[in-house]
Coordinates of C-alpha atoms and ligand atoms in Angstrom, one line a residue:
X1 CA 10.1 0.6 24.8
X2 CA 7.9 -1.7 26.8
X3 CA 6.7 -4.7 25.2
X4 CA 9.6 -3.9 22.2
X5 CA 12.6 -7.0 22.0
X6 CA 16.1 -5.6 22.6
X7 CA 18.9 -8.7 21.6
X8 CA 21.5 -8.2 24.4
X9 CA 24.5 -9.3 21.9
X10 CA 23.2 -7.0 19.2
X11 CA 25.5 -4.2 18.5
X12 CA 22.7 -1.6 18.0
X13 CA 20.8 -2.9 20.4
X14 CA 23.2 -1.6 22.9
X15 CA 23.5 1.4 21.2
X16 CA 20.2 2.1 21.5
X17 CA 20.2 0.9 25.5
X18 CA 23.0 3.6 25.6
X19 CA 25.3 0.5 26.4
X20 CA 28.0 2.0 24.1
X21 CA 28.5 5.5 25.0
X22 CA 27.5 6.7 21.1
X23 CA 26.9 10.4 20.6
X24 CA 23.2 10.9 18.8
X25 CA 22.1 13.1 15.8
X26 CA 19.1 12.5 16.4
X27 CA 16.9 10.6 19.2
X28 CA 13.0 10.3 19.9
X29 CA 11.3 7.1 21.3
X30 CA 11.5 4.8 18.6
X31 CA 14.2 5.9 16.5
X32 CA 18.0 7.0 16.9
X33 CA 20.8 8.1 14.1
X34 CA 24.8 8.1 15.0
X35 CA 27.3 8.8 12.6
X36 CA 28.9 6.0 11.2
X37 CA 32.3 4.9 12.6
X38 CA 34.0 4.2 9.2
X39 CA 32.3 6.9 6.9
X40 CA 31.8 6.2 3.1
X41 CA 31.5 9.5 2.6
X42 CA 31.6 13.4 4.2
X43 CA 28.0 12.7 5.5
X44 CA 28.0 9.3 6.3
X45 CA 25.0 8.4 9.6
X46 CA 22.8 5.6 10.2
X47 CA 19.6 5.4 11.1
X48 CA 17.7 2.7 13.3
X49 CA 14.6 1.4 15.1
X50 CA 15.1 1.1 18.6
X51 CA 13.5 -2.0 18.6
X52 CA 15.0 -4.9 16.9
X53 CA 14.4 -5.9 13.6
X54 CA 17.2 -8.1 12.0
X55 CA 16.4 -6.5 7.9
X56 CA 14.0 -4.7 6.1
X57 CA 12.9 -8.5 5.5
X58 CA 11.9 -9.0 8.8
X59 CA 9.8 -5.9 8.9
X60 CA 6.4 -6.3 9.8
X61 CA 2.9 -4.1 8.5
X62 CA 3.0 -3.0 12.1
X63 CA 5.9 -1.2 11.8
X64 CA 4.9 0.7 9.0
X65 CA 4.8 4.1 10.5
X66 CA 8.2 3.2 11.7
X67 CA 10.2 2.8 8.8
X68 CA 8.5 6.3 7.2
X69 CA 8.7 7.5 10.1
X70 CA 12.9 6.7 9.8
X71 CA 12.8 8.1 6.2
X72 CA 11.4 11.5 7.6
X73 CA 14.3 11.4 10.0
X74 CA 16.3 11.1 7.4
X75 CA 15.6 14.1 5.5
X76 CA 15.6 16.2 8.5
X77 CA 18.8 15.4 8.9
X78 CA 19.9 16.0 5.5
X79 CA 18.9 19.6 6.2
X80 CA 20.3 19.9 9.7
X81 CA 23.3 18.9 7.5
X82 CA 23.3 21.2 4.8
X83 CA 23.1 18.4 2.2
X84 CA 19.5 18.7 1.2
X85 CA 19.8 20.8 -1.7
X86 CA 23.2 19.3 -3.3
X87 CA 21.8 15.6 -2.5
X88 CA 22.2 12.7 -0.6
X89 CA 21.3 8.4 -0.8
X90 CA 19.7 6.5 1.4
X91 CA 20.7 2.8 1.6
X92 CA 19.1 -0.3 3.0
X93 CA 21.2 -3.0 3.1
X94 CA 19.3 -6.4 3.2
X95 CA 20.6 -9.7 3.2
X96 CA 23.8 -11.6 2.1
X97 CA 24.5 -10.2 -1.1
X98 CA 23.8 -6.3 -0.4
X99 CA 27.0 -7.4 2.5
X100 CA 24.5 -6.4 5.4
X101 CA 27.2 -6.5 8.0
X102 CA 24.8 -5.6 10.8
X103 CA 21.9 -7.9 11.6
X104 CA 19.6 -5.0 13.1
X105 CA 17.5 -2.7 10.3
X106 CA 19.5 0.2 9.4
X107 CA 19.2 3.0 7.2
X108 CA 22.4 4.7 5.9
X109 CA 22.1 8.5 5.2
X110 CA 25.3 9.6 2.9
X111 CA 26.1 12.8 1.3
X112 CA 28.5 15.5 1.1
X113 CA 29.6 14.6 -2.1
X114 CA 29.2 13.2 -5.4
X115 CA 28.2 9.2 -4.3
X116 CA 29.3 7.7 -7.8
X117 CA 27.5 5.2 -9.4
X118 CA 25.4 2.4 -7.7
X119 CA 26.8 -1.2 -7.0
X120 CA 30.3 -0.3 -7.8
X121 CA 32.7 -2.3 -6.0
Ligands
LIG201 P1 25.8 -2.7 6.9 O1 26.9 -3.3 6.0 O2 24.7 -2.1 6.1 O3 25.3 -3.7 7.9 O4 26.4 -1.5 7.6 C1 26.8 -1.5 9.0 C2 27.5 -0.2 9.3 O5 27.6 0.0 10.7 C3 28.9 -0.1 8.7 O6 28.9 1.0 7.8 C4 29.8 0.1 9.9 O7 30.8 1.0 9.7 C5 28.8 0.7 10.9 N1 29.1 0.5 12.3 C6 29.4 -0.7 12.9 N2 29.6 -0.5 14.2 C7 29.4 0.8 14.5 C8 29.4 1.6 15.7 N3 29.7 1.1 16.9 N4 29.1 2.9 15.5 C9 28.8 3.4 14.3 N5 28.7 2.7 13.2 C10 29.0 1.4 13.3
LIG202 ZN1 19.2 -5.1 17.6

């Protein structure tokens, strides 16, 4: 992590620091995934960066390997989950109106069941 920004007052952040006792799916240098603590769905787990980066928008071409790298954690963990065959999304929330709640890059993984229609609420 040397050389990578860490925001002390950002949630995931913390997370990531193992400042908020969070039990991992999944954890290598860069990256870690938690399930989420108000599920959307039967499968319902983020993925993040370790180092901070407020949104997708902020995202850099050095972090390119990154961000596939968090996709290809993603589907890894769709099949440690059973849901690769039947399906799952992945979301990227970005930005006032996609209600990004969370100002550190995210990826949700959600699955389980069938996920409806897009932008429904
Ligand atoms: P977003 O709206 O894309 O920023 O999503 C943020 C997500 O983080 C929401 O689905 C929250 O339920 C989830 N969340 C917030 N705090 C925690 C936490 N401490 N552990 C797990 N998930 C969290
Ligand atoms: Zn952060």
């Amino acid at each position: 992590m040397e050389g990578e920004k860490q925001l002390e007052d950002c949630i995931f952040c913390r997370i990531a620091l193992g400042q908020i006792p969070t039990k991992f799916v999944y954890e290598d240098e860069n990256i870690a995934a938690f399930r989420d603590i108000n599920p959307r769905a039967k499968v319902h787990m983020l993925i993040i960066p370790k180092k901070h980066i407020a949104s997708l928008a902020q995202a850099e071409e050095e972090d390119q390997s990154l961000l596939g790298r968090m996709c290809l954690v993603a589907r890894r963990l769709a099949e440690k989950e059973g849901i690769a065959n039947s399906g799952y999304r992945l979301i990227c929330n970005c930005g006032k109106d996609s209600g990004q709640e969370i100002a550190h890059l995210h990826f949700h993984l959600l699955g389980g069941q069938f996920l409806g229609i897009f932008a429904e609420e």
